[in-house]
Amino acid sequence: KYHGAGSGKYAKYWNGTIEELFIKTLEEGVSIGWGYPYIDNQRMLMMIVTQYALRQEELRDFGVKDPYSQHFIGPPGIWGKYILLPMIDYLKKQKAKTLERTVILELIEHEGHILGALAFRLDTGEFLVIRSKATVMATGGCAQIYRLTYSPTRITGDGYAIAYRAGAELWEMEMVGFENWFLNEPGVPKWWIPFSFARGSGVLRNAKGEAFFPKYAKEYKCMGENATLSFDDVMDVRYDRPLTELDHYFWRASSTEIREGRGQDGCVFLDLTKVPEERFYMETDGIFALNEMRNFDWKKKPIRVSPGAEKQGGGIHINERCETGLKGLFAAGEAGTGMSMPFCIVTGSMAGRWAVQYAIEDGKIADLKHKKAWINERRETLETILKRKPSKRGNPRDIKSLVKSTMMDNVGPLRSKESLTKALRALEKIREENLPHIYARSLRELREAIEAANMVTTGEMVARSSLYRTESRGMHQRVDYPKRDDKNWIRKVLIKKEKDEMKVFDQPVELIWAR
């Protein structure tokens, strides 16, 4: 249960049977951190809701001491530590071979099969040809293609771009998850304010000082029947809904206020001036936020916040076995489908199992003589980038900044045909005028150059998918098509490379269950 600190009131966390959970997941989708209403792979959803508890408990076998406390990936500031480090230790005990400080460049594809990957070492510059019977992609999302994000620096959509170039299909790339609580104060790091009783006790206000979210909560019909609407209560009591289920509605409301001129410099305001002092110290998230903004007085005035990119709902198109359309290639977590902890834990386990079975039954270490010319060409491309003279147009970090600004300004929380068309023109200009001049003066800058090119490709996939889906659904919000259109759009949007062009198309969703 989620409770309002000091209020004596409780908001019930939803629970139910597996069948009820499946239906709730299907109907609400993104609002509860799973997928998107009605267009998810329903077989995948069945697997998630039936397997999650089992696979979470399975983490104990790999040394994770308390998997249930890791739902939000550990304490703030060190997310993932208590899941990843024990699993890495377990892997090493199994004598598994690993490559560290290695950048993957391309998948090696031949006649619809993935035979391995090309890479280079960041420490030595060695060019690597890695052969494999089966390959699992767990490369995360692409939030770093946006200017405002707290996603790790390397989450630049490389896996999506690499899979696309190899011929894999990608789907629902328009479904980008945003987060409402990004600090946007001058002189303060652009970082996410973590979940805490303090944040959950705040009030969202526009530049006029108006508390705007209650209006949207009624419009979106996202409140529970016992909502108090009292600013003395924490938000999950105030709206009778767990805070995590309200995220989607918060950024939609804030973005609308900003778009319609009731924000200030691209921000709205989180008012914490009336929050009881003890709520800032009740748990680690609140204390972490205080330390994060130790030079800023939270209580003096409302603080500026803006919606920013957090995660990717779409990705490499997979089935319930985590298989892609390319033989021997599997995808898991945010690289595949779904961006929540349940998806990551279950698909990670399933992708590994099915990849092993494929390797045993069908996989083989291929002779790559027929790929020799292509491999040499890729090696020469890297050498050219390293030898190229620096120029203003070819600076990798400047190119990244151009992509980030283009995506944030035009393919953000609220989109339109006009803004998406503008984004595609800008990305094409970067591809034609900047990428041919990209250079690297070191191996680390070479990684930046590779990421910059991948960001352009991934940004184009997001923009093209967003332009193609002419409705609003879950994380995809079009101001020129503001309503969900179940009549025409219970369909999945896919992208595939065909003759060096990005083809966007759609397919009907297989409905195992429907109202």
Short mmCIF file of C-alpha atoms in Angstrom, two decimals:
data_model
loop_
_atom_site.label_atom_id
_atom_site.label_comp_id
_atom_site.label_asym_id
_atom_site.label_seq_id
_atom_site.Cartn_x
_atom_site.Cartn_y
_atom_site.Cartn_z
CA LYS A 1 0.00 0.00 0.00
CA TYR A 2 1.02 3.58 -0.64
CA HIS A 3 0.23 5.89 2.23
CA GLY A 4 0.08 9.60 2.86
CA ALA A 5 2.76 10.44 5.39
CA GLY A 6 1.23 11.90 8.52
CA SER A 7 -2.23 12.07 7.01
CA GLY A 8 -3.62 8.84 8.43
CA LYS A 9 -5.13 8.10 5.03
CA TYR A 10 -4.25 5.32 2.63
CA ALA A 11 -4.48 4.82 -1.11
CA LYS A 12 -4.78 1.15 -2.02
CA TYR A 13 -2.29 -0.27 -4.46
CA TRP A 14 -4.15 -2.29 -7.08
CA ASN A 15 -4.04 -6.05 -6.75
CA GLY A 16 -5.99 -8.94 -8.22
CA THR A 17 -5.93 -12.25 -10.03
CA ILE A 18 -3.65 -12.95 -12.98
CA GLU A 19 -6.64 -12.57 -15.30
CA GLU A 20 -7.55 -9.21 -13.77
CA LEU A 21 -3.94 -8.05 -13.92
CA PHE A 22 -3.73 -9.00 -17.59
CA ILE A 23 -6.89 -7.04 -18.41
CA LYS A 24 -5.76 -3.98 -16.42
CA THR A 25 -2.40 -4.09 -18.16
CA LEU A 26 -4.04 -4.37 -21.56
CA GLU A 27 -6.53 -1.56 -20.98
CA GLU A 28 -4.34 0.97 -19.22
CA GLY A 29 -0.98 0.16 -20.73
CA VAL A 30 1.46 2.98 -20.26
CA SER A 31 -0.30 4.52 -17.27
CA ILE A 32 0.92 1.63 -15.14
CA GLY A 33 4.34 1.35 -16.74
CA TRP A 34 3.76 -1.69 -18.94
CA GLY A 35 3.00 -0.82 -22.55
CA TYR A 36 0.37 1.09 -24.46
CA PRO A 37 -3.42 0.58 -24.41
CA TYR A 38 -4.59 -2.36 -26.54
CA ILE A 39 -1.70 -2.51 -28.99
CA ASP A 40 0.79 -4.49 -26.93
CA ASN A 41 1.64 -8.04 -27.90
CA GLN A 42 -1.00 -9.80 -25.82
CA ARG A 43 0.91 -13.05 -25.69
CA MET A 44 3.86 -11.10 -24.30
CA LEU A 45 1.63 -9.54 -21.66
CA MET A 46 0.38 -12.98 -20.63
CA MET A 47 3.97 -14.12 -20.24
CA ILE A 48 4.88 -11.05 -18.15
CA VAL A 49 1.99 -11.30 -15.70
CA THR A 50 2.45 -15.05 -15.20
CA GLN A 51 6.27 -15.09 -15.08
CA TYR A 52 7.20 -11.90 -13.22
CA ALA A 53 7.01 -13.15 -9.64
CA LEU A 54 8.86 -16.36 -10.56
CA ARG A 55 11.66 -14.57 -12.43
CA GLN A 56 11.99 -11.95 -9.70
CA GLU A 57 12.46 -14.70 -7.13
CA GLU A 58 14.91 -16.40 -9.48
CA LEU A 59 17.27 -13.44 -9.03
CA ARG A 60 18.17 -14.91 -5.63
CA ASP A 61 19.88 -17.77 -7.50
CA PHE A 62 22.29 -15.19 -8.91
CA GLY A 63 23.07 -13.56 -5.59
CA VAL A 64 20.50 -10.74 -5.47
CA LYS A 65 19.67 -10.61 -1.76
CA ASP A 66 16.32 -8.84 -1.80
CA PRO A 67 14.87 -8.69 -5.33
CA TYR A 68 11.56 -7.24 -4.16
CA SER A 69 13.14 -4.04 -2.82
CA GLN A 70 14.75 -3.46 -6.22
CA HIS A 71 11.55 -2.62 -8.09
CA PHE A 72 12.84 0.89 -8.77
CA ILE A 73 16.35 -0.50 -9.32
CA GLY A 74 17.76 0.25 -5.90
CA PRO A 75 18.41 3.37 -3.86
CA PRO A 76 18.62 6.70 -5.73
CA GLY A 77 21.99 7.54 -7.20
CA ILE A 78 23.11 3.90 -7.47
CA TRP A 79 20.28 2.37 -9.47
CA GLY A 80 20.97 -1.18 -10.53
CA LYS A 81 23.95 -1.80 -8.25
CA TYR A 82 22.29 -4.46 -6.09
CA ILE A 83 20.97 -6.36 -9.11
CA LEU A 84 23.82 -6.06 -11.60
CA LEU A 85 26.90 -6.53 -9.43
CA PRO A 86 25.80 -9.85 -7.87
CA MET A 87 24.87 -11.15 -11.34
CA ILE A 88 28.24 -10.08 -12.77
CA ASP A 89 29.99 -11.90 -9.91
CA TYR A 90 27.92 -15.01 -10.62
CA LEU A 91 28.80 -14.80 -14.32
CA LYS A 92 32.51 -14.62 -13.56
CA LYS A 93 32.27 -17.63 -11.26
CA GLN A 94 30.88 -19.59 -14.21
CA LYS A 95 34.09 -18.77 -16.14
CA ALA A 96 32.13 -16.85 -18.75
CA LYS A 97 34.24 -14.86 -21.18
CA THR A 98 33.54 -11.14 -21.22
CA LEU A 99 34.71 -8.12 -23.19
CA GLU A 100 34.88 -4.82 -21.34
CA ARG A 101 35.50 -1.35 -22.75
CA THR A 102 34.22 -2.64 -26.09
CA VAL A 103 31.98 -0.74 -28.52
CA ILE A 104 29.69 -2.80 -30.76
CA LEU A 105 29.49 -1.36 -34.28
CA GLU A 106 27.37 -3.69 -36.40
CA LEU A 107 25.68 -7.06 -36.44
CA ILE A 108 27.02 -9.46 -39.06
CA GLU A 109 24.04 -10.51 -41.19
CA HIS A 110 23.91 -13.02 -44.03
CA GLU A 111 20.74 -14.25 -45.74
CA GLY A 112 18.55 -13.39 -42.76
CA HIS A 113 20.88 -14.90 -40.15
CA ILE A 114 22.94 -13.04 -37.55
CA LEU A 115 26.41 -14.54 -37.40
CA GLY A 116 28.05 -12.23 -34.86
CA ALA A 117 29.12 -8.62 -34.49
CA LEU A 118 31.87 -6.11 -35.26
CA ALA A 119 33.39 -4.05 -32.47
CA PHE A 120 36.45 -2.11 -31.36
CA ARG A 121 38.26 -1.87 -28.01
CA LEU A 122 38.25 1.50 -26.31
CA ASP A 123 41.53 0.82 -24.52
CA THR A 124 43.60 -0.56 -27.43
CA GLY A 125 41.70 0.36 -30.60
CA GLU A 126 41.71 -3.28 -31.68
CA PHE A 127 39.08 -4.04 -34.31
CA LEU A 128 37.14 -7.18 -33.35
CA VAL A 129 35.17 -9.68 -35.40
CA ILE A 130 32.99 -11.64 -32.96
CA ARG A 131 31.34 -14.81 -34.25
CA SER A 132 28.34 -16.26 -32.41
CA LYS A 133 25.72 -18.97 -32.69
CA ALA A 134 23.07 -16.75 -31.07
CA THR A 135 23.05 -13.09 -30.12
CA VAL A 136 20.97 -11.32 -27.44
CA MET A 137 20.62 -7.55 -27.59
CA ALA A 138 20.10 -5.88 -24.22
CA THR A 139 21.28 -2.43 -25.20
CA GLY A 140 18.61 -0.36 -23.46
CA GLY A 141 16.70 2.56 -24.89
CA CYS A 142 17.41 5.92 -26.49
CA ALA A 143 16.47 8.67 -24.00
CA GLN A 144 19.79 10.43 -24.64
CA ILE A 145 18.54 11.51 -28.07
CA TYR A 146 16.63 14.15 -26.07
CA ARG A 147 18.14 17.24 -24.48
CA LEU A 148 16.45 16.71 -21.11
CA THR A 149 16.87 13.24 -19.59
CA TYR A 150 18.39 11.53 -16.58
CA SER A 151 19.15 8.39 -18.59
CA PRO A 152 22.84 7.30 -18.55
CA THR A 153 25.07 9.05 -21.07
CA ARG A 154 25.55 5.97 -23.27
CA ILE A 155 21.81 5.32 -23.79
CA THR A 156 21.81 6.78 -27.30
CA GLY A 157 19.74 4.21 -29.20
CA ASP A 158 22.75 2.31 -30.56
CA GLY A 159 21.03 -1.08 -30.35
CA TYR A 160 18.04 0.16 -32.34
CA ALA A 161 20.21 1.64 -35.08
CA ILE A 162 22.46 -1.44 -35.26
CA ALA A 163 19.48 -3.82 -35.48
CA TYR A 164 17.83 -1.59 -38.10
CA ARG A 165 20.92 -1.63 -40.32
CA ALA A 166 21.09 -5.42 -40.03
CA GLY A 167 17.52 -5.70 -41.35
CA ALA A 168 15.52 -6.24 -38.17
CA GLU A 169 12.04 -4.73 -37.82
CA LEU A 170 11.41 -2.16 -35.11
CA TRP A 171 8.02 -1.31 -33.76
CA GLU A 172 6.16 1.41 -31.82
CA MET A 173 9.15 3.73 -31.84
CA GLU A 174 6.70 6.61 -31.40
CA MET A 175 6.02 5.43 -27.84
CA VAL A 176 8.57 7.45 -25.87
CA GLY A 177 8.08 7.59 -22.11
CA PHE A 178 8.52 11.04 -20.59
CA GLU A 179 8.89 12.01 -16.92
CA ASN A 180 7.40 15.15 -15.44
CA TRP A 181 9.86 15.87 -12.65
CA PHE A 182 13.02 17.22 -14.25
CA LEU A 183 14.70 20.11 -12.44
CA ASN A 184 15.07 23.11 -14.71
CA GLU A 185 16.47 25.71 -12.34
CA PRO A 186 19.37 27.91 -13.51
CA GLY A 187 22.67 26.73 -12.08
CA VAL A 188 21.23 23.40 -10.90
CA PRO A 189 21.94 20.04 -12.61
CA LYS A 190 19.16 18.99 -14.97
CA TRP A 191 18.20 15.93 -13.00
CA TRP A 192 15.07 14.05 -12.01
CA ILE A 193 13.53 14.70 -8.58
CA PRO A 194 13.21 11.16 -7.14
CA PHE A 195 10.03 9.70 -5.72
CA SER A 196 9.63 10.83 -2.13
CA PHE A 197 6.96 11.84 0.35
CA ALA A 198 8.16 15.41 -0.10
CA ARG A 199 7.76 15.41 -3.88
CA GLY A 200 4.51 13.50 -3.59
CA SER A 201 3.20 16.21 -1.26
CA GLY A 202 3.90 19.05 -3.68
CA VAL A 203 1.49 20.98 -5.87
CA LEU A 204 1.98 21.57 -9.60
CA ARG A 205 1.39 25.20 -10.53
CA ASN A 206 1.59 27.18 -13.75
CA ALA A 207 3.20 30.59 -14.20
CA LYS A 208 0.01 32.24 -12.93
CA GLY A 209 0.28 30.31 -9.68
CA GLU A 210 -2.73 28.15 -10.50
CA ALA A 211 -2.80 24.54 -9.28
CA PHE A 212 -3.65 23.00 -12.64
CA PHE A 213 -3.49 19.22 -12.27
CA PRO A 214 -6.88 18.64 -10.56
CA LYS A 215 -8.52 20.01 -13.72
CA TYR A 216 -6.64 17.54 -15.91
CA ALA A 217 -7.19 14.66 -13.49
CA LYS A 218 -10.92 15.09 -14.02
CA GLU A 219 -10.51 15.51 -17.77
CA TYR A 220 -8.31 12.41 -18.09
CA LYS A 221 -10.55 10.44 -15.68
CA CYS A 222 -7.46 9.14 -13.93
CA MET A 223 -8.63 9.53 -10.34
CA GLY A 224 -9.87 6.79 -8.04
CA GLU A 225 -13.33 6.98 -6.47
CA ASN A 226 -11.85 7.93 -3.08
CA ALA A 227 -9.72 10.84 -4.32
CA THR A 228 -9.59 13.58 -1.66
CA LEU A 229 -8.24 16.34 -3.96
CA SER A 230 -6.76 17.83 -0.78
CA PHE A 231 -3.30 19.41 -1.08
CA ASP A 232 -2.66 18.32 2.51
CA ASP A 233 -2.48 14.72 1.30
CA VAL A 234 0.29 13.14 -0.78
CA MET A 235 -0.60 12.78 -4.43
CA ASP A 236 -1.50 9.10 -4.41
CA VAL A 237 -4.09 9.81 -1.70
CA ARG A 238 -5.07 13.11 -3.26
CA TYR A 239 -5.99 11.31 -6.50
CA ASP A 240 -6.53 7.79 -5.07
CA ARG A 241 -4.00 6.30 -7.43
CA PRO A 242 -0.41 5.13 -6.91
CA LEU A 243 2.02 7.84 -7.96
CA THR A 244 3.68 5.62 -10.56
CA GLU A 245 0.35 5.22 -12.35
CA LEU A 246 -0.09 9.00 -12.57
CA ASP A 247 3.23 9.80 -14.26
CA HIS A 248 1.81 9.64 -17.76
CA TYR A 249 -0.93 12.11 -16.86
CA PHE A 250 1.39 14.55 -15.08
CA TRP A 251 3.64 15.14 -18.09
CA ARG A 252 0.69 15.44 -20.44
CA ALA A 253 -0.86 18.12 -18.22
CA SER A 254 2.42 20.02 -17.72
CA SER A 255 3.23 19.91 -21.42
CA THR A 256 -0.21 21.26 -22.27
CA GLU A 257 0.18 24.15 -19.83
CA ILE A 258 3.57 25.00 -21.35
CA ARG A 259 2.33 24.69 -24.92
CA GLU A 260 -0.69 26.91 -24.27
CA GLY A 261 1.44 29.69 -22.77
CA ARG A 262 0.82 29.15 -19.07
CA GLY A 263 4.35 27.97 -18.38
CA GLN A 264 7.53 29.98 -18.08
CA ASP A 265 10.64 29.36 -20.17
CA GLY A 266 9.46 25.83 -20.97
CA CYS A 267 8.70 25.02 -17.32
CA VAL A 268 5.89 24.67 -14.84
CA PHE A 269 6.41 24.80 -11.08
CA LEU A 270 6.45 22.27 -8.26
CA ASP A 271 5.37 24.02 -5.09
CA LEU A 272 6.91 22.44 -1.98
CA THR A 273 6.63 25.52 0.23
CA LYS A 274 3.82 24.06 2.35
CA VAL A 275 5.23 20.54 2.68
CA PRO A 276 5.86 19.56 6.35
CA GLU A 277 9.59 19.51 7.10
CA GLU A 278 9.59 15.89 8.27
CA ARG A 279 8.45 14.63 4.88
CA PHE A 280 11.79 15.61 3.37
CA TYR A 281 13.57 13.19 5.70
CA MET A 282 11.22 10.20 5.80
CA GLU A 283 13.07 8.02 3.27
CA THR A 284 16.24 7.87 1.20
CA ASP A 285 14.67 9.35 -1.94
CA GLY A 286 13.77 12.57 -0.15
CA ILE A 287 17.19 12.84 1.51
CA PHE A 288 18.89 12.18 -1.82
CA ALA A 289 16.89 15.01 -3.41
CA LEU A 290 17.88 17.39 -0.60
CA ASN A 291 21.56 16.56 -1.10
CA GLU A 292 21.17 16.92 -4.83
CA MET A 293 19.88 20.48 -4.42
CA ARG A 294 21.80 21.40 -1.29
CA ASN A 295 22.51 24.90 -2.61
CA PHE A 296 18.86 25.55 -3.40
CA ASP A 297 16.13 26.48 -0.92
CA TRP A 298 13.23 24.13 -1.64
CA LYS A 299 10.96 25.97 0.78
CA LYS A 300 11.53 29.53 -0.40
CA LYS A 301 9.65 29.39 -3.68
CA PRO A 302 8.21 26.85 -6.17
CA ILE A 303 10.89 25.17 -8.27
CA ARG A 304 10.94 24.90 -12.05
CA VAL A 305 10.27 21.47 -13.53
CA SER A 306 9.92 20.30 -17.13
CA PRO A 307 8.93 16.99 -18.76
CA GLY A 308 11.94 15.10 -20.11
CA ALA A 309 12.64 11.77 -21.82
CA GLU A 310 12.90 8.71 -19.59
CA LYS A 311 12.44 5.48 -21.56
CA GLN A 312 11.43 3.88 -24.85
CA GLY A 313 8.25 1.85 -25.08
CA GLY A 314 8.92 0.37 -28.51
CA GLY A 315 12.08 -1.19 -29.84
CA ILE A 316 13.27 -4.22 -31.77
CA HIS A 317 10.21 -6.23 -32.79
CA ILE A 318 10.13 -9.54 -30.92
CA ASN A 319 7.65 -12.32 -30.20
CA GLU A 320 6.95 -13.94 -26.84
CA ARG A 321 10.14 -16.01 -27.21
CA CYS A 322 12.06 -12.73 -27.59
CA GLU A 323 12.98 -13.74 -31.16
CA THR A 324 13.41 -11.04 -33.78
CA GLY A 325 12.73 -11.55 -37.48
CA LEU A 326 16.41 -12.40 -38.00
CA LYS A 327 17.54 -15.93 -37.24
CA GLY A 328 19.80 -16.13 -34.20
CA LEU A 329 18.96 -12.63 -32.96
CA PHE A 330 17.04 -12.08 -29.72
CA ALA A 331 16.26 -8.91 -27.78
CA ALA A 332 15.38 -8.21 -24.15
CA GLY A 333 14.39 -5.35 -21.89
CA GLU A 334 14.09 -1.88 -23.34
CA ALA A 335 15.93 -3.00 -26.46
CA GLY A 336 12.93 -5.19 -27.26
CA THR A 337 9.48 -4.33 -25.99
CA GLY A 338 8.43 -2.73 -22.75
CA MET A 339 10.34 -0.42 -20.46
CA SER A 340 9.35 -1.44 -16.94
CA MET A 341 11.18 -3.67 -14.46
CA PRO A 342 8.74 -6.60 -15.03
CA PHE A 343 9.44 -6.56 -18.78
CA CYS A 344 13.19 -6.37 -18.25
CA ILE A 345 13.35 -9.21 -15.73
CA VAL A 346 11.06 -11.57 -17.66
CA THR A 347 12.33 -10.87 -21.18
CA GLY A 348 15.94 -11.02 -19.96
CA SER A 349 15.34 -14.50 -18.63
CA MET A 350 13.33 -15.65 -21.66
CA ALA A 351 15.74 -14.25 -24.25
CA GLY A 352 18.63 -16.06 -22.61
CA ARG A 353 16.78 -19.37 -22.48
CA TRP A 354 15.57 -19.28 -26.07
CA ALA A 355 18.94 -18.07 -27.36
CA VAL A 356 20.65 -21.02 -25.68
CA GLN A 357 18.13 -23.44 -27.18
CA TYR A 358 18.67 -21.90 -30.63
CA ALA A 359 22.46 -22.13 -30.26
CA ILE A 360 22.23 -25.81 -29.29
CA GLU A 361 19.72 -26.88 -31.93
CA ASP A 362 20.33 -24.58 -34.90
CA GLY A 363 23.32 -22.37 -34.29
CA LYS A 364 26.77 -22.77 -35.75
CA ILE A 365 29.96 -20.75 -35.90
CA ALA A 366 29.95 -19.52 -39.49
CA ASP A 367 32.84 -19.03 -41.86
CA LEU A 368 32.86 -15.31 -42.63
CA LYS A 369 34.89 -15.35 -45.86
CA HIS A 370 31.86 -14.12 -47.79
CA LYS A 371 31.70 -11.06 -45.48
CA LYS A 372 35.39 -10.15 -45.75
CA ALA A 373 34.92 -7.16 -48.08
CA TRP A 374 32.12 -5.72 -45.95
CA ILE A 375 34.13 -6.18 -42.74
CA ASN A 376 37.14 -4.43 -44.29
CA GLU A 377 34.92 -1.58 -45.42
CA ARG A 378 33.67 -1.03 -41.87
CA ARG A 379 37.23 -1.08 -40.53
CA GLU A 380 38.28 1.49 -43.13
CA THR A 381 35.33 3.73 -42.15
CA LEU A 382 36.65 3.89 -38.58
CA GLU A 383 40.15 4.65 -39.78
CA THR A 384 38.83 7.46 -41.97
CA ILE A 385 36.99 9.06 -39.03
CA LEU A 386 40.17 8.89 -36.93
CA LYS A 387 42.30 10.44 -39.71
CA ARG A 388 39.82 13.15 -40.69
CA LYS A 389 40.79 16.71 -39.81
CA PRO A 390 38.63 18.38 -37.15
CA SER A 391 36.04 20.82 -38.46
CA LYS A 392 33.21 22.85 -37.03
CA ARG A 393 30.55 20.74 -38.75
CA GLY A 394 32.06 17.41 -37.73
CA ASN A 395 32.40 17.75 -33.96
CA PRO A 396 30.65 14.63 -32.52
CA ARG A 397 29.40 16.35 -29.39
CA ASP A 398 28.02 19.28 -31.34
CA ILE A 399 26.19 16.84 -33.63
CA LYS A 400 24.75 15.12 -30.57
CA SER A 401 23.54 18.48 -29.25
CA LEU A 402 21.86 19.22 -32.57
CA VAL A 403 19.99 15.89 -32.43
CA LYS A 404 18.99 16.40 -28.79
CA SER A 405 17.60 19.88 -29.45
CA THR A 406 15.79 18.73 -32.59
CA MET A 407 14.10 15.86 -30.76
CA MET A 408 13.23 17.81 -27.61
CA ASP A 409 11.76 20.76 -29.49
CA ASN A 410 9.84 18.81 -32.15
CA VAL A 411 9.33 15.19 -31.09
CA GLY A 412 8.69 15.78 -27.40
CA PRO A 413 5.67 15.00 -25.22
CA LEU A 414 3.21 16.78 -27.54
CA ARG A 415 3.69 16.45 -31.30
CA SER A 416 2.08 17.57 -34.53
CA LYS A 417 2.51 17.03 -38.25
CA GLU A 418 4.24 20.41 -38.45
CA SER A 419 6.74 19.71 -35.66
CA LEU A 420 7.49 16.17 -36.82
CA THR A 421 8.06 17.28 -40.40
CA LYS A 422 10.40 19.97 -39.10
CA ALA A 423 12.31 17.34 -37.10
CA LEU A 424 12.74 15.08 -40.12
CA ARG A 425 14.07 17.96 -42.20
CA ALA A 426 16.54 18.87 -39.46
CA LEU A 427 17.74 15.27 -39.05
CA GLU A 428 18.18 14.91 -42.80
CA LYS A 429 20.26 18.10 -42.81
CA ILE A 430 22.47 16.70 -40.05
CA ARG A 431 22.87 13.46 -42.01
CA GLU A 432 23.86 15.29 -45.20
CA GLU A 433 25.86 18.22 -43.83
CA ASN A 434 27.42 17.00 -40.58
CA LEU A 435 27.93 13.24 -40.59
CA PRO A 436 30.17 13.23 -43.71
CA HIS A 437 32.57 15.50 -41.77
CA ILE A 438 32.48 13.70 -38.42
CA TYR A 439 35.92 13.17 -36.91
CA ALA A 440 37.56 11.65 -33.84
CA ARG A 441 40.84 12.60 -32.23
CA SER A 442 40.84 9.65 -29.82
CA LEU A 443 39.20 6.27 -29.35
CA ARG A 444 36.77 7.74 -26.84
CA GLU A 445 35.81 10.44 -29.31
CA LEU A 446 35.39 7.69 -31.90
CA ARG A 447 32.74 6.19 -29.63
CA GLU A 448 31.06 9.62 -29.53
CA ALA A 449 31.12 9.73 -33.33
CA ILE A 450 29.53 6.28 -33.61
CA GLU A 451 26.85 7.26 -31.09
CA ALA A 452 26.13 10.54 -32.90
CA ALA A 453 25.41 8.70 -36.16
CA ASN A 454 23.22 6.16 -34.35
CA MET A 455 21.29 8.98 -32.67
CA VAL A 456 20.39 10.44 -36.06
CA THR A 457 19.05 7.07 -37.25
CA THR A 458 17.12 6.39 -34.05
CA GLY A 459 15.72 9.92 -33.94
CA GLU A 460 14.45 9.49 -37.48
CA MET A 461 12.71 6.24 -36.51
CA VAL A 462 10.94 7.95 -33.60
CA ALA A 463 9.90 10.92 -35.73
CA ARG A 464 8.69 8.84 -38.70
CA SER A 465 6.67 6.49 -36.50
CA SER A 466 5.15 9.48 -34.68
CA LEU A 467 4.14 11.07 -37.97
CA TYR A 468 2.65 7.79 -39.22
CA ARG A 469 0.35 7.16 -36.23
CA THR A 470 -2.43 9.73 -36.68
CA GLU A 471 -4.01 9.47 -33.25
CA SER A 472 -3.06 9.91 -29.58
CA ARG A 473 -2.49 6.76 -27.54
CA GLY A 474 -0.59 6.33 -24.28
CA MET A 475 2.85 7.88 -24.57
CA HIS A 476 2.20 9.08 -28.13
CA GLN A 477 0.30 12.38 -27.99
CA ARG A 478 -0.55 14.30 -31.16
CA VAL A 479 -2.10 17.75 -30.68
CA ASP A 480 -3.52 17.57 -34.22
CA TYR A 481 -5.04 14.12 -33.50
CA PRO A 482 -5.87 14.46 -29.79
CA LYS A 483 -8.14 11.42 -29.42
CA ARG A 484 -7.49 7.68 -29.33
CA ASP A 485 -8.84 6.03 -32.48
CA ASP A 486 -9.57 2.37 -31.75
CA LYS A 487 -11.49 2.02 -35.00
CA ASN A 488 -8.45 2.64 -37.19
CA TRP A 489 -5.42 2.26 -34.94
CA ILE A 490 -5.55 -1.03 -33.08
CA ARG A 491 -2.49 -1.59 -35.21
CA LYS A 492 1.24 -1.73 -34.61
CA VAL A 493 3.57 0.63 -36.48
CA LEU A 494 6.73 -0.99 -37.81
CA ILE A 495 9.93 0.22 -39.43
CA LYS A 496 12.34 -1.70 -41.63
CA LYS A 497 15.26 -0.83 -43.87
CA GLU A 498 14.54 -1.48 -47.55
CA LYS A 499 17.06 -0.49 -50.25
CA ASP A 500 18.72 2.04 -47.95
CA GLU A 501 15.38 3.70 -47.19
CA MET A 502 13.38 3.70 -43.97
CA LYS A 503 10.04 2.05 -44.68
CA VAL A 504 7.18 2.67 -42.22
CA PHE A 505 4.15 0.40 -42.32
CA ASP A 506 1.52 -1.07 -40.00
CA GLN A 507 0.00 -4.43 -39.18
CA PRO A 508 -3.12 -5.41 -37.22
CA VAL A 509 -2.70 -6.38 -33.59
CA GLU A 510 -3.57 -9.98 -32.77
CA LEU A 511 -6.40 -9.59 -30.28
CA ILE A 512 -6.62 -12.58 -27.99
CA TRP A 513 -8.86 -10.60 -25.65
CA ALA A 514 -10.93 -7.45 -26.19
CA ARG A 515 -13.81 -5.70 -24.46
#
